[in-house]
Coordinates of C-alpha atoms in Angstrom, one line a residue:
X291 CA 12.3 -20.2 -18.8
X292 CA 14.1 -22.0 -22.2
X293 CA 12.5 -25.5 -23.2
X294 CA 15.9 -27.3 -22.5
X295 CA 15.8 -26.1 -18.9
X296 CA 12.3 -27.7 -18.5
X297 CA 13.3 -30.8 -19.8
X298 CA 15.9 -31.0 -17.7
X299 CA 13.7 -29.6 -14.9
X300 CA 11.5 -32.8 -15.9
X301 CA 13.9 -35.3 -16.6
X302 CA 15.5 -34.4 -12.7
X303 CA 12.2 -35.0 -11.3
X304 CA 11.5 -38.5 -13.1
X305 CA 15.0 -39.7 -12.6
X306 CA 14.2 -38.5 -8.5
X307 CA 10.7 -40.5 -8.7
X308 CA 12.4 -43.6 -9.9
X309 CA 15.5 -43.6 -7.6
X310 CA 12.9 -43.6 -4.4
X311 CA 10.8 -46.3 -5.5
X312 CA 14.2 -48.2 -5.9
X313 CA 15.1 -47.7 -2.5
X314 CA 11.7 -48.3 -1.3
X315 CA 11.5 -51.6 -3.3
X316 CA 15.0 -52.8 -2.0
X317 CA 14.0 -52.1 1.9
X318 CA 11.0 -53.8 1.5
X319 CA 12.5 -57.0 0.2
X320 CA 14.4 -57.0 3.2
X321 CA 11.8 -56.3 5.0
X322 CA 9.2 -58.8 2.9
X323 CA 12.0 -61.4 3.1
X324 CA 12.3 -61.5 7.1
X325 CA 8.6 -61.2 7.8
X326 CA 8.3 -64.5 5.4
X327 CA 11.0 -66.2 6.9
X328 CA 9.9 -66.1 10.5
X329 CA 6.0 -65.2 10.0
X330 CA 4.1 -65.3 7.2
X331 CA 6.0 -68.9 5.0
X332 CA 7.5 -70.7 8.4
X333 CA 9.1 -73.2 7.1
X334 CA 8.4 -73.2 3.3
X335 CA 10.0 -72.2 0.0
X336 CA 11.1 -68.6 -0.2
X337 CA 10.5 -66.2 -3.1
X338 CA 13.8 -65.2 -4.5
X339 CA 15.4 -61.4 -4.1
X340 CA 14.6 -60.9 -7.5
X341 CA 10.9 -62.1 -7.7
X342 CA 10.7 -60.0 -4.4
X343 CA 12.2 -56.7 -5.8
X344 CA 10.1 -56.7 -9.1
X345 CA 6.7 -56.8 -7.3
X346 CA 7.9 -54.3 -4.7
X347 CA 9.0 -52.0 -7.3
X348 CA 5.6 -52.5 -9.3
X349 CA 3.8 -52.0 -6.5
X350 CA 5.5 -48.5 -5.6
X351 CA 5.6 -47.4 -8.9
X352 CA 1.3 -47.9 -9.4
X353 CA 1.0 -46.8 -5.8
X354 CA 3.4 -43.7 -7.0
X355 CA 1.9 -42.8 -10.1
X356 CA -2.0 -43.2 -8.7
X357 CA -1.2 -40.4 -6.2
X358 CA 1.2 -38.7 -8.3
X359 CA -1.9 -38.4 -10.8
X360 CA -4.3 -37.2 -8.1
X361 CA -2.3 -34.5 -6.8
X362 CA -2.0 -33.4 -10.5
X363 CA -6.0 -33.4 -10.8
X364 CA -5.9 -32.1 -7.3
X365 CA -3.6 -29.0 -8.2
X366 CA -5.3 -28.5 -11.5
X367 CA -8.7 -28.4 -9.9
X368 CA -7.5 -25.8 -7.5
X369 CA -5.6 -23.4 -10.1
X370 CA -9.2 -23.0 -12.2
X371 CA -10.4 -22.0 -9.0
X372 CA -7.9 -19.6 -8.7
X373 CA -7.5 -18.2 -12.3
X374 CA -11.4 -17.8 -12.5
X375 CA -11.5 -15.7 -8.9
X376 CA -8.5 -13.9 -10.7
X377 CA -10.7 -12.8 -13.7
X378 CA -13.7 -12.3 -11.3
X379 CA -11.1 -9.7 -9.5
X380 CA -9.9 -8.4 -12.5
X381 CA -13.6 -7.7 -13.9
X382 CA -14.3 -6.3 -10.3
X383 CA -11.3 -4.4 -10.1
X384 CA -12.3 -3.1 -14.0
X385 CA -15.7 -2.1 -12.9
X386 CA -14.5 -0.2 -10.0
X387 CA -12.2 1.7 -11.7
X388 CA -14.7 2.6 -14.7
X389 CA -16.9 4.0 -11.5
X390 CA -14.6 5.7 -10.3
X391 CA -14.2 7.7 -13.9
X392 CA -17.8 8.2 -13.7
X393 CA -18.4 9.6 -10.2
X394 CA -15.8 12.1 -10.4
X395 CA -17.3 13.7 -13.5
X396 CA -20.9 14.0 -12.2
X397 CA -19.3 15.5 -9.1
X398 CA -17.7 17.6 -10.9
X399 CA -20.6 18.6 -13.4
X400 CA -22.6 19.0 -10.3
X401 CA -20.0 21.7 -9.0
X402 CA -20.2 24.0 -12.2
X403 CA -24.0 23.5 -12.2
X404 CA -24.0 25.0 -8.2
X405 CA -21.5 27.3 -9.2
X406 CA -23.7 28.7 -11.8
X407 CA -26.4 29.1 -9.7
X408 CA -24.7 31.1 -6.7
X409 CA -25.1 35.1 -7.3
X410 CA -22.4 36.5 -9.3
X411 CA -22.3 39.1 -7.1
X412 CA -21.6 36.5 -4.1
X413 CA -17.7 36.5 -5.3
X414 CA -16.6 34.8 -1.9
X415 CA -18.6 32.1 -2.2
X416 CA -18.0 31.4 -5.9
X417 CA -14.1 31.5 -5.0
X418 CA -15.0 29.1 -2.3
X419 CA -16.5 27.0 -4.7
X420 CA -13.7 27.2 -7.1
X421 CA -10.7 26.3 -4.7
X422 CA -12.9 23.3 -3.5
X423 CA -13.1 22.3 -7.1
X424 CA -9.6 22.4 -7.8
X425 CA -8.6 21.1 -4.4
X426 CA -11.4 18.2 -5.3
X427 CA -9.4 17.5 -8.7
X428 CA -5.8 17.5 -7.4
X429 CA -7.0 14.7 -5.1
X430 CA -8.6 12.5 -8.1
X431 CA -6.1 13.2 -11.1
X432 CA -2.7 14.2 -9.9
X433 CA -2.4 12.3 -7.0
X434 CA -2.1 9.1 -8.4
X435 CA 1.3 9.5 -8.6
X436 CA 4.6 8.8 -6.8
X437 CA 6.1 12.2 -6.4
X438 CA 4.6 15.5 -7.7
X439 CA 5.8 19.2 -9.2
X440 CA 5.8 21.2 -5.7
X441 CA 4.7 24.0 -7.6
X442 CA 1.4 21.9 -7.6
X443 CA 1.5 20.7 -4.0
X444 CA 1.9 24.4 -2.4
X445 CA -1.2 25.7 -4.7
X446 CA -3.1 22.6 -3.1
X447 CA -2.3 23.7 0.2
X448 CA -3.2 27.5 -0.3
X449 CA -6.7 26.5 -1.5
X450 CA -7.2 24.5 1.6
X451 CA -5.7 27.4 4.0
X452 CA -8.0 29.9 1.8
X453 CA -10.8 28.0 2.8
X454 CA -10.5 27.0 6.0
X455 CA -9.8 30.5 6.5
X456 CA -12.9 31.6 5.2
X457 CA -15.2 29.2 7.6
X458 CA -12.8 30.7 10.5
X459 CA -13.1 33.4 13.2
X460 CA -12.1 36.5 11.3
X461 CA -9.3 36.8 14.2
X462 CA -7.3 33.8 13.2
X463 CA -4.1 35.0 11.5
X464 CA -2.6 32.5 9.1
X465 CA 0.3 32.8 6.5
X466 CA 2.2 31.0 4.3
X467 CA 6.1 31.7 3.4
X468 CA 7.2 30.5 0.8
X469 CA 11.3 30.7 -0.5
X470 CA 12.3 31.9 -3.6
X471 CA 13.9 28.9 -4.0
X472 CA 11.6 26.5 -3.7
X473 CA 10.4 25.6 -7.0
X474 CA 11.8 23.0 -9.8
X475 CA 11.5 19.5 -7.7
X476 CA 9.2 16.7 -6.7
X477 CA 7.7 15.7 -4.1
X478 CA 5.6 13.0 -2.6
X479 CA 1.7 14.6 -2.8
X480 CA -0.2 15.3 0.1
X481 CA 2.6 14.9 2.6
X482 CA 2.2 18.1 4.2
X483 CA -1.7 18.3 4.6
X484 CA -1.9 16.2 7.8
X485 CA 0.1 18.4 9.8
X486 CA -1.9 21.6 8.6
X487 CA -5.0 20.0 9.1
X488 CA -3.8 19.3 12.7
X489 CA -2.7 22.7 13.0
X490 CA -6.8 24.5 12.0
X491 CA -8.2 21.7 14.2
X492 CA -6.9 22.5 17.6
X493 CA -5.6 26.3 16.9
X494 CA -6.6 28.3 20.1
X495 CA -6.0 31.2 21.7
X496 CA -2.3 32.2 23.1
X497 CA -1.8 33.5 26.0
X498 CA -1.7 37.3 24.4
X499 CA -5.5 36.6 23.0
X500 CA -4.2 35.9 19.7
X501 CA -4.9 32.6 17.1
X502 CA -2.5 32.6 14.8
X503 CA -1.4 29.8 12.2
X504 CA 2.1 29.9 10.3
X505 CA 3.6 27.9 7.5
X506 CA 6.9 28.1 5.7
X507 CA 8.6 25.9 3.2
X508 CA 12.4 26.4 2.8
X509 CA 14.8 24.8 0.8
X510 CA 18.5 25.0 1.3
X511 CA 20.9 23.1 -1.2
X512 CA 19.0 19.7 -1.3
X513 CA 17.1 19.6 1.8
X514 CA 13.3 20.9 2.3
X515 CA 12.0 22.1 5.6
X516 CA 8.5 22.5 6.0
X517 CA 7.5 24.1 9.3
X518 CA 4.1 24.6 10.9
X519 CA 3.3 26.5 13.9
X520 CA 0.0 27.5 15.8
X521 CA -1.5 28.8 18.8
X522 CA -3.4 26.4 21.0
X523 CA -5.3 27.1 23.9
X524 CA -3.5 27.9 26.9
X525 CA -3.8 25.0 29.7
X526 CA -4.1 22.6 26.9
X527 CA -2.2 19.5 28.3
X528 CA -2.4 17.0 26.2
X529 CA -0.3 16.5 23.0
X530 CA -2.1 16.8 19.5
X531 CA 0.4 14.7 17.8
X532 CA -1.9 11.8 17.7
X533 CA -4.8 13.1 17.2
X534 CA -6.8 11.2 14.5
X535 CA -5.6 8.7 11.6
X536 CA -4.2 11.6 9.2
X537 CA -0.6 12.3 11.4
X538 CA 0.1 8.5 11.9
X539 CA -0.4 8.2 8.1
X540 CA 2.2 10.7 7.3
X541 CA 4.4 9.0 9.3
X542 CA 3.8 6.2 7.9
X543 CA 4.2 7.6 4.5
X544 CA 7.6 9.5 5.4
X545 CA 9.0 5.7 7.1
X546 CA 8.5 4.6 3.5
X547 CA 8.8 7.3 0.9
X548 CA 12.1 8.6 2.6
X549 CA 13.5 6.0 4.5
X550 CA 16.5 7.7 6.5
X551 CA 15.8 10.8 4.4
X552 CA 13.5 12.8 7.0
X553 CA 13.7 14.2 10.3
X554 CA 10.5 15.1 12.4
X555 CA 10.9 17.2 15.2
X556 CA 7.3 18.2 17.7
X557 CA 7.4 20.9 19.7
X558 CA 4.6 21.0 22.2
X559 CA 4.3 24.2 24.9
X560 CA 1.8 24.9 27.2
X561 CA 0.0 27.7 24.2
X562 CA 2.3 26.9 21.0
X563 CA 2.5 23.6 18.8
X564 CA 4.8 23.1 16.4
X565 CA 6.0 21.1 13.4
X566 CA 9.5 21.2 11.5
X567 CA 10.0 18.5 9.1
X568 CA 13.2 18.2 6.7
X569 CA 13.1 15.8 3.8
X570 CA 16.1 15.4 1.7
X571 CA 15.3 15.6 -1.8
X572 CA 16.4 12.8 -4.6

């Protein structure tokens, strides 16, 4: 804000300050005046107006500045309080953050040094290992964004389907489509991840004796559709939508990253659950 426009900010205030006590030192001479005449001096000499008015108004005025003055102290006192818990957040919030530089890379050093240690000829389990890892760093780095390349986002999501996969029954089907023509946009990270979590948790068997898992992504002039689809167990009544934190946070997530931009549709059957979500690219 300019200097002239705290001056007059200033000037405003003192020229309000002065025009109360004013008023308050006219009201009480009334009021000082008619308590005298019938109370307090009964029947001797008056004070004049004038003699009245200037003691009022010096009265006010010390009475105005002594509190004005302690309310400064008062507010001065309470904003060192809250600048020094503001650095004592800010050297917190610096600490934290320097940990969090520091865990990831023992983590991580910790992975190679396991890695290094499983049998070369034990290639599942180094791939395991390896999708983990790069899973583990997409989360940490390239997260900490608003929107992300989905060229990124769909390699995520096939490490985690490789190894879920991998610590599945060997008779769970699962694959991922993929359109030619999805490629060359953002998207916000970790959107679709809920929903396929959801979909390895509580895939069952059909009613053909089958487990089976689909995924697609599709994009069709500026709108996405993602759609997920799995087997549950037949007789399985209750609806999955709900289930845990992770499905109520990608709501949440959709309600604000694309506000009117999304549609959600569930499809629950008695041995199929299904996802379609369309998101309207910017």
């Amino acid at each position: 804000m300019p200097v002239f426009l705290y001056r007059r900010k200033y000037i405003a205030f003192a020229l309000g300050v002065l025009s109360g006590i004013t008023v308050a030192s006219l009201l009480r001479v009334v009021l000082a005046t008619y308590l005298n005449e019938y109370f307090f001096l009964v029947g001797k000499t008056q004070p004049g107006y004038r003699e009245l008015f200037t003691s009022s108004f010096l009265n006010i005025f010390i009475w105005t500045v002594c509190i004005l003055s302690g309310k400064l102290v008062a507010d001065r006192f309470r904003f060192q309080q809250y600048v020094a818990e503001m650095e004592k957040q800010k050297t917190k919030a610096e600490l934290d953050f320097l940990n969090a530089q520091f865990n990831p890379h023992f983590l991580f050093n910790s992975i190679n040094s396991i890695y290094g240690q499983i049998d070369k000829h034990n290639t599942p389990a180094r791939n395991m290992l390896l999708s983990f890892s790069e899973m583990l760093r997409y989360q940490l780095y390239d997260c900490n964004t608003e929107l992300i390349a989905i060229d990124k986002e769909l390699s995520y999501i096939k490490n985690y389907v490789a190894l879920q996969q991998a610590r599945k029954e060997e008779s769970l089907q699962c694959n991922i489509e993929v359109g030619k023509e999805v490629a060359g946009f953002m998207v916000a990270p970790l959107l679709f991840i809920s929903f396929i979590e959801n979909a390895f948790k509580f895939v069952g068997t059909g009613e053909d004796g089958t487990e089976w898992i689909h995924l697609s992504f599709k994009k069709e002039n500026n709108t996405l559709t993602f759609h997920c689809a799995n087997t549950k167990d037949a007789g399985r009544k209750e609806s999955i939508l709900h289930k845990g934190i992770g499905i109520n946070n990608a709501k949440r997530r959709l309600a604000l990253i694309y506000p009117g931009k999304h549609q959600l549709e569930v499809t629950d059957t008695e041995t199929t659950y299904e996802v379609t979500l369309q998101l309207e690219l910017t």
